mmCIF file of C-alpha atoms in Angstrom:
data_model
loop_
_atom_site.group_PDB
_atom_site.id
_atom_site.type_symbol
_atom_site.label_atom_id
_atom_site.label_comp_id
_atom_site.label_asym_id
_atom_site.label_seq_id
_atom_site.Cartn_x
_atom_site.Cartn_y
_atom_site.Cartn_z
ATOM 1 C CA MET A 93 0.000 0.000 0.000
ATOM 2 C CA ALA A 94 1.418 3.397 -0.962
ATOM 3 C CA ARG A 95 2.099 5.729 1.928
ATOM 4 C CA THR A 96 1.091 8.768 -0.125
ATOM 5 C CA GLY A 97 -2.595 7.879 -0.223
ATOM 6 C CA ARG A 98 -2.871 7.544 3.552
ATOM 7 C CA ARG A 99 -4.042 10.342 5.819
ATOM 8 C CA PRO A 100 -1.675 11.110 8.753
ATOM 9 C CA GLY A 101 -4.193 9.978 11.350
ATOM 10 C CA THR A 102 -4.623 6.680 9.572
ATOM 11 C CA THR A 103 -0.893 6.041 9.486
ATOM 12 C CA ARG A 104 -0.526 6.914 13.144
ATOM 13 C CA THR A 105 -3.338 4.564 14.152
ATOM 14 C CA ARG A 106 -1.977 1.800 11.981
ATOM 15 C CA GLU A 107 1.504 2.222 13.456
ATOM 16 C CA ALA A 108 0.093 2.267 16.986
ATOM 17 C CA ILE A 109 -1.714 -1.013 16.297
ATOM 18 C CA LEU A 110 1.459 -2.602 14.889
ATOM 19 C CA ARG A 111 3.545 -1.449 17.876
ATOM 20 C CA ALA A 112 0.936 -2.865 20.245
ATOM 21 C CA ALA A 113 0.831 -6.093 18.214
ATOM 22 C CA ARG A 114 4.628 -6.554 18.437
ATOM 23 C CA LEU A 115 4.476 -6.171 22.200
ATOM 24 C CA ASP A 116 1.459 -8.460 22.551
ATOM 25 C CA PHE A 117 2.853 -11.210 20.305
ATOM 26 C CA GLY A 118 6.223 -10.797 22.032
ATOM 27 C CA GLU A 119 4.813 -11.265 25.490
ATOM 28 C CA LYS A 120 2.172 -13.897 24.865
ATOM 29 C CA GLY A 121 3.155 -15.627 21.644
ATOM 30 C CA TYR A 122 0.836 -15.992 18.684
ATOM 31 C CA ASP A 123 -1.797 -18.126 20.387
ATOM 32 C CA GLY A 124 -1.928 -16.003 23.536
ATOM 33 C CA ALA A 125 -2.235 -12.677 21.727
ATOM 34 C CA SER A 126 -5.655 -11.436 20.604
ATOM 35 C CA VAL A 127 -7.086 -8.684 18.439
ATOM 36 C CA ARG A 128 -8.938 -7.409 21.509
ATOM 37 C CA GLY A 129 -5.755 -7.319 23.597
ATOM 38 C CA ILE A 130 -3.839 -5.566 20.828
ATOM 39 C CA ALA A 131 -6.649 -3.019 20.389
ATOM 40 C CA ARG A 132 -6.743 -2.343 24.134
ATOM 41 C CA ARG A 133 -2.990 -1.811 24.245
ATOM 42 C CA ALA A 134 -3.135 0.498 21.207
ATOM 43 C CA GLY A 135 -6.035 2.395 22.731
ATOM 44 C CA VAL A 136 -8.344 1.765 19.789
ATOM 45 C CA ASP A 137 -11.544 -0.141 19.172
ATOM 46 C CA PRO A 138 -11.078 -3.804 18.118
ATOM 47 C CA ALA A 139 -13.243 -3.038 15.073
ATOM 48 C CA LEU A 140 -10.495 -0.688 13.889
ATOM 49 C CA VAL A 141 -7.921 -3.481 14.059
ATOM 50 C CA HIS A 142 -10.242 -5.627 11.960
ATOM 51 C CA HIS A 143 -10.771 -2.698 9.603
ATOM 52 C CA TYR A 144 -7.050 -2.196 8.955
ATOM 53 C CA PHE A 145 -5.849 -5.778 9.010
ATOM 54 C CA GLY A 146 -8.762 -8.201 8.873
ATOM 55 C CA THR A 147 -7.598 -11.148 10.963
ATOM 56 C CA LYS A 148 -5.077 -11.752 13.774
ATOM 57 C CA ASP A 149 -3.050 -13.603 11.185
ATOM 58 C CA ARG A 150 -2.726 -10.482 9.044
ATOM 59 C CA VAL A 151 -1.896 -8.293 12.022
ATOM 60 C CA PHE A 152 0.859 -10.743 12.817
ATOM 61 C CA ILE A 153 2.328 -10.695 9.315
ATOM 62 C CA ALA A 154 2.167 -6.900 9.131
ATOM 63 C CA ALA A 155 3.705 -6.565 12.616
ATOM 64 C CA MET A 156 6.544 -8.893 11.622
ATOM 65 C CA GLU A 157 7.455 -6.740 8.641
ATOM 66 C CA ILE A 158 11.019 -5.916 9.406
ATOM 67 C CA PRO A 159 11.789 -2.280 8.621
ATOM 68 C CA TYR A 160 14.744 -3.168 6.423
ATOM 69 C CA ASP A 161 15.734 -5.827 3.909
ATOM 70 C CA PRO A 162 17.734 -8.489 5.792
ATOM 71 C CA GLY A 163 19.122 -9.721 2.483
ATOM 72 C CA GLU A 164 20.655 -6.367 1.621
ATOM 73 C CA MET A 165 22.018 -6.003 5.139
ATOM 74 C CA LEU A 166 23.627 -9.475 5.095
ATOM 75 C CA GLU A 167 25.042 -8.866 1.634
ATOM 76 C CA ARG A 168 26.640 -5.627 2.827
ATOM 77 C CA ILE A 169 28.088 -7.411 5.879
ATOM 78 C CA MET A 170 29.474 -10.345 3.924
ATOM 79 C CA LEU A 171 31.044 -8.250 1.189
ATOM 80 C CA ASP A 172 32.554 -5.604 3.454
ATOM 81 C CA PRO A 173 36.311 -6.009 3.037
ATOM 82 C CA GLU A 174 37.025 -3.899 6.124
ATOM 83 C CA HIS A 175 35.313 -6.058 8.742
ATOM 84 C CA ASP A 176 35.113 -9.720 9.598
ATOM 85 C CA PRO A 177 31.546 -10.781 8.645
ATOM 86 C CA ALA A 178 31.198 -13.254 11.532
ATOM 87 C CA GLU A 179 32.146 -10.627 14.111
ATOM 88 C CA THR A 180 29.857 -8.071 12.495
ATOM 89 C CA VAL A 181 26.848 -10.369 12.453
ATOM 90 C CA VAL A 182 27.323 -11.568 16.062
ATOM 91 C CA ARG A 183 27.794 -7.942 17.162
ATOM 92 C CA LEU A 184 24.685 -6.897 15.199
ATOM 93 C CA PHE A 185 22.539 -9.575 16.879
ATOM 94 C CA LEU A 186 23.833 -8.566 20.308
ATOM 95 C CA ARG A 187 23.123 -4.900 19.607
ATOM 96 C CA VAL A 188 19.601 -5.382 18.241
ATOM 97 C CA TRP A 189 18.586 -7.925 20.905
ATOM 98 C CA GLY A 190 20.246 -5.906 23.661
ATOM 99 C CA ASP A 191 17.765 -3.089 23.008
ATOM 100 C CA GLU A 192 14.273 -3.726 24.319
ATOM 101 C CA HIS A 193 12.635 -1.685 21.563
ATOM 102 C CA ASP A 194 14.721 -2.994 18.667
ATOM 103 C CA ARG A 195 14.274 -6.644 19.588
ATOM 104 C CA ALA A 196 10.469 -6.394 19.934
ATOM 105 C CA PRO A 197 9.479 -7.658 16.446
ATOM 106 C CA PHE A 198 12.093 -10.414 16.489
ATOM 107 C CA LEU A 199 11.182 -11.525 19.991
ATOM 108 C CA ALA A 200 7.527 -11.576 18.953
ATOM 109 C CA LEU A 201 8.313 -13.678 15.913
ATOM 110 C CA LEU A 202 10.584 -16.152 17.694
ATOM 111 C CA ARG A 203 8.310 -16.534 20.711
ATOM 112 C CA SER A 204 5.246 -17.009 18.550
ATOM 113 C CA ALA A 205 7.012 -19.480 16.265
ATOM 114 C CA MET A 206 7.742 -21.674 19.289
ATOM 115 C CA THR A 207 4.123 -22.221 20.132
ATOM 116 C CA SER A 208 2.097 -21.565 17.008
ATOM 117 C CA GLU A 209 2.176 -23.389 13.701
ATOM 118 C CA ARG A 210 0.967 -20.255 11.905
ATOM 119 C CA ALA A 211 3.806 -18.170 13.281
ATOM 120 C CA ALA A 212 6.306 -20.947 12.640
ATOM 121 C CA ASP A 213 5.099 -20.895 9.018
ATOM 122 C CA VAL A 214 6.072 -17.241 8.708
ATOM 123 C CA LEU A 215 9.562 -17.802 10.095
ATOM 124 C CA ARG A 216 10.011 -21.038 8.143
ATOM 125 C CA GLY A 217 8.965 -19.251 4.973
ATOM 126 C CA PHE A 218 11.504 -16.508 5.566
ATOM 127 C CA MET A 219 14.320 -18.918 6.338
ATOM 128 C CA THR A 220 13.600 -21.428 3.598
ATOM 129 C CA ASP A 221 12.575 -19.126 0.740
ATOM 130 C CA ILE A 222 14.511 -15.968 1.492
ATOM 131 C CA LEU A 223 17.548 -16.874 3.634
ATOM 132 C CA ALA A 224 18.450 -20.262 2.126
ATOM 133 C CA LYS A 225 17.317 -19.816 -1.474
ATOM 134 C CA ARG A 226 17.910 -16.135 -2.151
ATOM 135 C CA ILE A 227 20.355 -14.635 0.338
ATOM 136 C CA ALA A 228 22.719 -17.578 0.884
ATOM 137 C CA PRO A 229 23.800 -17.966 -2.769
ATOM 138 C CA ARG A 230 24.208 -14.198 -3.092
ATOM 139 C CA ILE A 231 26.621 -14.011 -0.150
ATOM 140 C CA GLY A 232 28.496 -17.153 -1.168
ATOM 141 C CA VAL A 233 27.384 -19.373 1.722
ATOM 142 C CA GLU A 234 25.887 -22.850 1.190
ATOM 143 C CA PRO A 235 22.175 -22.964 2.151
ATOM 144 C CA LEU A 236 22.726 -25.643 4.826
ATOM 145 C CA ARG A 237 25.509 -23.559 6.348
ATOM 146 C CA ALA A 238 23.236 -20.502 6.317
ATOM 147 C CA GLY A 239 20.701 -22.507 8.354
ATOM 148 C CA LEU A 240 23.395 -23.516 10.822
ATOM 149 C CA ILE A 241 24.588 -19.913 11.193
ATOM 150 C CA ALA A 242 20.984 -18.920 11.871
ATOM 151 C CA SER A 243 20.943 -21.727 14.468
ATOM 152 C CA GLN A 244 23.987 -20.257 16.195
ATOM 153 C CA LEU A 245 22.542 -16.741 16.245
ATOM 154 C CA PHE A 246 18.994 -17.712 17.278
ATOM 155 C CA GLY A 247 20.424 -20.010 19.951
ATOM 156 C CA MET A 248 22.588 -17.207 21.324
ATOM 157 C CA VAL A 249 19.685 -14.767 21.662
ATOM 158 C CA LEU A 250 17.500 -17.550 23.071
ATOM 159 C CA VAL A 251 19.920 -18.392 25.893
ATOM 160 C CA ARG A 252 21.064 -14.795 26.536
ATOM 161 C CA TYR A 253 17.842 -12.800 26.246
ATOM 162 C CA ILE A 254 14.935 -15.220 26.643
ATOM 163 C CA ILE A 255 16.160 -17.939 29.020
ATOM 164 C CA ARG A 256 18.706 -15.438 30.422
ATOM 165 C CA ALA A 257 21.042 -18.154 31.663
ATOM 166 C CA GLU A 258 24.225 -17.008 33.388
ATOM 167 C CA PRO A 259 27.004 -16.284 32.775
ATOM 168 C CA LEU A 260 25.991 -15.662 29.147
ATOM 169 C CA ALA A 261 23.093 -13.344 30.047
ATOM 170 C CA SER A 262 25.373 -10.826 31.795
ATOM 171 C CA ALA A 263 28.532 -11.341 29.753
ATOM 172 C CA ASP A 264 30.093 -8.321 28.064
ATOM 173 C CA PRO A 265 29.028 -8.261 24.380
ATOM 174 C CA GLU A 266 32.629 -8.079 23.180
ATOM 175 C CA GLU A 267 33.537 -11.124 25.249
ATOM 176 C CA VAL A 268 30.694 -12.992 23.543
ATOM 177 C CA VAL A 269 31.951 -11.818 20.132
ATOM 178 C CA THR A 270 35.460 -13.037 20.975
ATOM 179 C CA HIS A 271 34.293 -16.505 21.946
ATOM 180 C CA TYR A 272 31.478 -16.985 19.450
ATOM 181 C CA ALA A 273 32.456 -15.256 16.183
ATOM 182 C CA PRO A 274 35.210 -17.793 15.339
ATOM 183 C CA ALA A 275 32.598 -20.584 15.488
ATOM 184 C CA VAL A 276 30.207 -18.604 13.264
ATOM 185 C CA ARG A 277 33.077 -17.904 10.848
ATOM 186 C CA LEU A 278 33.887 -21.613 10.733
ATOM 187 C CA VAL A 279 30.305 -22.521 9.792
ATOM 188 C CA MET A 280 30.324 -19.824 7.079
ATOM 189 C CA GLY A 281 32.893 -22.012 5.332
ATOM 190 C CA LEU A 282 34.363 -19.076 3.467
ATOM 191 C CA SER A 283 37.593 -19.258 1.570
ATOM 192 C CA GLU A 284 40.748 -17.953 3.247
ATOM 193 C CA ARG A 285 40.288 -14.695 1.362
ATOM 194 C CA LYS A 286 37.403 -13.855 3.694
ATOM 195 C CA ARG A 287 39.113 -14.846 6.919
ATOM 196 C CA HIS A 288 41.131 -12.542 9.102
ATOM 197 C CA MET B 80 13.014 -48.554 39.316
ATOM 198 C CA ALA B 81 10.843 -51.313 37.838
ATOM 199 C CA ARG B 82 7.168 -50.479 37.709
ATOM 200 C CA THR B 83 6.221 -54.030 38.624
ATOM 201 C CA GLY B 84 7.756 -53.809 42.091
ATOM 202 C CA ARG B 85 5.928 -50.617 43.028
ATOM 203 C CA ARG B 86 2.839 -50.640 45.180
ATOM 204 C CA PRO B 87 0.061 -48.284 44.024
ATOM 205 C CA GLY B 88 0.531 -46.074 47.101
ATOM 206 C CA THR B 89 4.216 -45.708 46.335
ATOM 207 C CA THR B 90 3.523 -44.594 42.773
ATOM 208 C CA ARG B 91 0.955 -42.092 43.981
ATOM 209 C CA THR B 92 3.363 -40.615 46.527
ATOM 210 C CA ARG B 93 6.130 -40.435 43.957
ATOM 211 C CA GLU B 94 3.825 -38.683 41.480
ATOM 212 C CA ALA B 95 2.648 -36.255 44.172
ATOM 213 C CA ILE B 96 6.281 -35.359 44.908
ATOM 214 C CA LEU B 97 7.016 -34.797 41.202
ATOM 215 C CA ARG B 98 3.944 -32.617 40.760
ATOM 216 C CA ALA B 99 4.942 -30.558 43.791
ATOM 217 C CA ALA B 100 8.499 -30.343 42.462
ATOM 218 C CA ARG B 101 7.360 -28.990 39.076
ATOM 219 C CA LEU B 102 5.401 -26.280 40.841
ATOM 220 C CA ASP B 103 8.222 -25.489 43.271
ATOM 221 C CA PHE B 104 10.936 -25.330 40.601
ATOM 222 C CA GLY B 105 8.550 -23.373 38.405
ATOM 223 C CA GLU B 106 7.841 -20.747 41.044
ATOM 224 C CA LYS B 107 11.222 -20.400 42.719
ATOM 225 C CA GLY B 108 13.714 -21.600 40.141
ATOM 226 C CA TYR B 109 16.265 -24.254 40.840
ATOM 227 C CA ASP B 110 18.116 -22.397 43.604
ATOM 228 C CA GLY B 111 14.986 -21.228 45.373
ATOM 229 C CA ALA B 112 13.314 -24.627 45.439
ATOM 230 C CA SER B 113 14.155 -27.021 48.262
ATOM 231 C CA VAL B 114 13.526 -30.632 49.156
ATOM 232 C CA ARG B 115 11.791 -29.403 52.301
ATOM 233 C CA GLY B 116 9.523 -27.042 50.353
ATOM 234 C CA ILE B 117 8.672 -29.739 47.836
ATOM 235 C CA ALA B 118 7.890 -32.218 50.642
ATOM 236 C CA ARG B 119 5.674 -29.670 52.391
ATOM 237 C CA ARG B 120 3.759 -28.960 49.182
ATOM 238 C CA ALA B 121 3.354 -32.699 48.485
ATOM 239 C CA GLY B 122 2.226 -33.284 52.076
ATOM 240 C CA VAL B 123 4.983 -35.798 52.802
ATOM 241 C CA ASP B 124 8.025 -35.985 55.066
ATOM 242 C CA PRO B 125 11.267 -34.612 53.502
ATOM 243 C CA ALA B 126 12.878 -37.975 54.315
ATOM 244 C CA LEU B 127 10.504 -39.561 51.845
ATOM 245 C CA VAL B 128 11.673 -37.201 49.074
ATOM 246 C CA HIS B 129 15.266 -38.168 49.877
ATOM 247 C CA HIS B 130 14.223 -41.785 49.947
ATOM 248 C CA TYR B 131 12.696 -41.682 46.457
ATOM 249 C CA PHE B 132 15.065 -39.279 44.740
ATOM 250 C CA GLY B 133 18.197 -38.674 46.805
ATOM 251 C CA THR B 134 19.112 -35.077 45.989
ATOM 252 C CA LYS B 135 17.310 -31.937 44.795
ATOM 253 C CA ASP B 136 19.129 -32.400 41.513
ATOM 254 C CA ARG B 137 17.541 -35.786 41.020
ATOM 255 C CA VAL B 138 14.090 -34.476 41.911
ATOM 256 C CA PHE B 139 14.546 -31.798 39.245
ATOM 257 C CA ILE B 140 15.553 -34.325 36.615
ATOM 258 C CA ALA B 141 12.671 -36.621 37.519
ATOM 259 C CA ALA B 142 10.245 -33.676 37.484
ATOM 260 C CA MET B 143 11.437 -32.627 34.035
ATOM 261 C CA GLU B 144 11.019 -36.250 32.985
ATOM 262 C CA ILE B 145 14.531 -36.393 31.606
ATOM 263 C CA PRO B 146 15.328 -40.090 31.592
ATOM 264 C CA TYR B 147 18.999 -39.631 32.503
ATOM 265 C CA ASP B 148 21.351 -37.308 34.388
ATOM 266 C CA PRO B 149 22.677 -34.780 31.824
ATOM 267 C CA GLY B 150 25.695 -34.063 34.045
ATOM 268 C CA GLU B 151 26.792 -37.674 34.092
ATOM 269 C CA MET B 152 26.133 -38.027 30.388
ATOM 270 C CA LEU B 153 28.110 -34.889 29.478
ATOM 271 C CA GLU B 154 30.966 -35.952 31.721
ATOM 272 C CA ARG B 155 31.089 -39.340 30.003
ATOM 273 C CA ILE B 156 31.016 -37.701 26.565
ATOM 274 C CA MET B 157 33.749 -35.182 27.365
ATOM 275 C CA LEU B 158 36.074 -37.706 28.966
ATOM 276 C CA ASP B 159 35.637 -40.435 26.352
ATOM 277 C CA PRO B 160 39.061 -40.754 24.673
ATOM 278 C CA GLU B 161 37.613 -42.766 21.774
ATOM 279 C CA HIS B 162 35.204 -40.173 20.386
ATOM 280 C CA ASP B 163 35.269 -36.492 19.583
ATOM 281 C CA PRO B 164 33.029 -34.854 22.238
ATOM 282 C CA ALA B 165 31.673 -32.208 19.849
ATOM 283 C CA GLU B 166 30.588 -34.798 17.309
ATOM 284 C CA THR B 167 29.083 -36.978 20.017
ATOM 285 C CA VAL B 168 27.056 -34.169 21.552
ATOM 286 C CA VAL B 169 25.748 -32.880 18.186
ATOM 287 C CA ARG B 170 24.860 -36.451 17.181
ATOM 288 C CA LEU B 171 23.153 -37.019 20.547
ATOM 289 C CA PHE B 172 20.994 -33.888 20.156
ATOM 290 C CA LEU B 173 20.041 -34.930 16.624
ATOM 291 C CA ARG B 174 19.144 -38.423 17.785
ATOM 292 C CA VAL B 175 17.066 -37.384 20.803
ATOM 293 C CA TRP B 176 15.296 -34.536 18.988
ATOM 294 C CA GLY B 177 14.805 -36.676 15.884
ATOM 295 C CA ASP B 178 12.582 -39.005 17.897
ATOM 296 C CA GLU B 179 9.136 -37.632 18.606
ATOM 297 C CA HIS B 180 8.849 -39.500 21.890
ATOM 298 C CA ASP B 181 12.354 -38.787 23.174
ATOM 299 C CA ARG B 182 12.185 -35.077 22.485
ATOM 300 C CA ALA B 183 8.813 -34.583 24.207
ATOM 301 C CA PRO B 184 10.035 -33.436 27.651
ATOM 302 C CA PHE B 185 12.729 -31.195 26.138
ATOM 303 C CA LEU B 186 10.347 -29.697 23.631
ATOM 304 C CA ALA B 187 7.877 -29.026 26.455
ATOM 305 C CA LEU B 188 10.573 -27.388 28.567
ATOM 306 C CA LEU B 189 11.994 -25.260 25.742
ATOM 307 C CA ARG B 190 8.587 -24.302 24.429
ATOM 308 C CA SER B 191 7.230 -23.335 27.824
ATOM 309 C CA ALA B 192 10.420 -21.434 28.639
ATOM 310 C CA MET B 193 9.794 -19.234 25.584
ATOM 311 C CA THR B 194 6.439 -17.990 26.777
ATOM 312 C CA SER B 195 6.313 -18.522 30.526
ATOM 313 C CA GLU B 196 8.521 -16.776 33.048
ATOM 314 C CA ARG B 197 8.027 -19.690 35.416
ATOM 315 C CA ALA B 198 9.176 -22.265 32.913
ATOM 316 C CA ALA B 199 12.050 -20.010 31.864
ATOM 317 C CA ASP B 200 13.033 -19.966 35.557
ATOM 318 C CA VAL B 201 13.365 -23.743 35.533
ATOM 319 C CA LEU B 202 15.531 -23.805 32.434
ATOM 320 C CA ARG B 203 17.535 -20.786 33.596
ATOM 321 C CA GLY B 204 18.071 -22.471 36.957
ATOM 322 C CA PHE B 205 19.288 -25.636 35.317
ATOM 323 C CA MET B 206 21.626 -23.805 32.964
ATOM 324 C CA THR B 207 22.992 -21.348 35.506
ATOM 325 C CA ASP B 208 23.242 -23.558 38.577
ATOM 326 C CA ILE B 209 23.872 -26.989 37.110
ATOM 327 C CA LEU B 210 25.362 -26.559 33.634
ATOM 328 C CA ALA B 211 27.533 -23.483 34.227
ATOM 329 C CA LYS B 212 28.459 -23.882 37.900
ATOM 330 C CA ARG B 213 28.655 -27.627 38.356
ATOM 331 C CA ILE B 214 29.000 -29.480 35.068
ATOM 332 C CA ALA B 215 31.201 -26.997 33.138
ATOM 333 C CA PRO B 216 34.108 -27.019 35.628
ATOM 334 C CA ARG B 217 33.907 -30.802 35.908
ATOM 335 C CA ILE B 218 34.287 -31.286 32.161
ATOM 336 C CA GLY B 219 36.968 -28.608 31.822
ATOM 337 C CA VAL B 220 34.911 -26.055 29.862
ATOM 338 C CA GLU B 221 34.618 -22.386 30.909
ATOM 339 C CA PRO B 222 31.065 -21.525 32.064
ATOM 340 C CA LEU B 223 30.595 -18.845 29.375
ATOM 341 C CA ARG B 224 31.696 -21.317 26.716
ATOM 342 C CA ALA B 225 29.257 -23.907 28.115
ATOM 343 C CA GLY B 226 26.462 -21.346 27.654
ATOM 344 C CA LEU B 227 27.552 -20.720 24.074
ATOM 345 C CA ILE B 228 27.662 -24.464 23.319
ATOM 346 C CA ALA B 229 24.133 -24.729 24.721
ATOM 347 C CA SER B 230 23.255 -21.817 22.400
ATOM 348 C CA GLN B 231 24.560 -23.724 19.402
ATOM 349 C CA LEU B 232 22.681 -26.903 20.315
ATOM 350 C CA PHE B 233 19.399 -25.221 21.289
ATOM 351 C CA GLY B 234 19.580 -23.096 18.144
ATOM 352 C CA MET B 235 20.096 -26.176 15.985
ATOM 353 C CA VAL B 236 17.071 -28.014 17.391
ATOM 354 C CA LEU B 237 15.035 -24.807 17.212
ATOM 355 C CA VAL B 238 15.681 -24.279 13.498
ATOM 356 C CA ARG B 239 15.609 -27.968 12.527
ATOM 357 C CA TYR B 240 12.747 -29.345 14.625
ATOM 358 C CA ILE B 241 10.602 -26.411 15.719
ATOM 359 C CA ILE B 242 10.833 -23.849 12.895
ATOM 360 C CA ARG B 243 11.716 -26.697 10.488
ATOM 361 C CA ALA B 244 13.483 -24.403 8.039
ATOM 362 C CA GLU B 245 14.959 -26.019 4.956
ATOM 363 C CA PRO B 246 17.434 -27.300 4.009
ATOM 364 C CA LEU B 247 18.441 -27.899 7.654
ATOM 365 C CA ALA B 248 15.140 -29.598 8.559
ATOM 366 C CA SER B 249 15.613 -32.391 6.007
ATOM 367 C CA ALA B 250 19.402 -32.596 6.006
ATOM 368 C CA ASP B 251 21.020 -35.936 6.755
ATOM 369 C CA PRO B 252 22.103 -35.998 10.441
ATOM 370 C CA GLU B 253 25.665 -36.908 9.536
ATOM 371 C CA GLU B 254 25.885 -33.965 7.149
ATOM 372 C CA VAL B 255 24.800 -31.717 9.996
ATOM 373 C CA VAL B 256 27.439 -33.288 12.264
ATOM 374 C CA THR B 257 30.113 -32.701 9.618
ATOM 375 C CA HIS B 258 29.297 -29.003 9.253
ATOM 376 C CA TYR B 259 28.390 -28.160 12.834
ATOM 377 C CA ALA B 260 30.616 -30.229 15.149
ATOM 378 C CA PRO B 261 33.806 -28.285 14.268
ATOM 379 C CA ALA B 262 32.106 -25.069 15.396
ATOM 380 C CA VAL B 263 30.945 -26.686 18.641
ATOM 381 C CA ARG B 264 34.458 -28.026 19.203
ATOM 382 C CA LEU B 265 35.901 -24.559 18.672
ATOM 383 C CA VAL B 266 33.603 -23.048 21.321
ATOM 384 C CA MET B 267 34.544 -25.847 23.751
ATOM 385 C CA GLY B 268 38.024 -24.299 23.751
ATOM 386 C CA LEU B 269 39.636 -27.555 24.753
ATOM 387 C CA SER B 270 43.352 -28.117 24.645
ATOM 388 C CA GLU B 271 44.816 -29.885 21.605
ATOM 389 C CA ARG B 272 44.787 -33.121 23.599
ATOM 390 C CA LYS B 273 41.006 -33.264 23.211
ATOM 391 C CA ARG B 274 40.925 -32.459 19.501
ATOM 392 C CA HIS B 275 41.011 -34.960 16.733
#
């Protein structure tokens, strides 16, 4: 939908609903969240949520729209000759997940995917169709390896920010980078040219 | 313990203790829970809890329905001179999680930890108090590294068995071992003596 045709009030309401949805899905997972709960949190009538998005399913998909293209970002990281891509990607995950606001859509997606088939579909679709088939070949990483790198990164945020197990939960981000990036680099399976 | 030798009253008492333990560990986490508290909640004498389970550790394992002591198993894996510990542990996770029945208690624990603070407490307690503080030093792995190995393994089962993203979801287990074990071994940070 083009932004130009939307009145300011409409956009604000829509954004408020999406922000509320990210929080609601993040806290309760897909099954626990509800259109009514999202509407209450956004301070709007549930009918308005239905008006903008239709079903809970559609609110979820809209709320999960990441405000940037992960493919472009990964391509930039992998092709940057100045920085080690494994360190950059581990540092990026730690920075985004270390910020309560920035991690909200990702936390919502991951949490929901754990308990709801519908939400798992969304994440599976992204990983299978976009990460493995489109992004991986473009950045020169085998699709299976891309899935295993995603495993390392999802696992790290799971243990550090969701389970919050010590000492990982309180470890200095740079200490985590030091210990973890070499393992991510190894799974990348890049030629020596890419290694530092 | 063989089921045949157990009187009905014994089974009922044992089950009552396990139910109480799940609640106690759930509410207070591993450190906060106690054999005495569990006994009180189950309406039995603490001596009976010791009689059936021995230590708090064993009550926890029984309550989580894990059919073996992960500490003992990890110790055996790490000290086995015949096999590479990283390969063994990746293969073990793939085997257990590849079986619908065997993965049930772990899936329940991981899934509930994603959406429930109480369940997250249980997993956090296990990882912080048992894995990092007790098991890690015994197997010669730094606690932070143990947390990062857990990240790698949890992440792998998350992407392969819960999100089921391709091509990882359908990959041959041995192919996964080949690509992933070296990264797990690297995070273990063992001396050359342990490497193959």
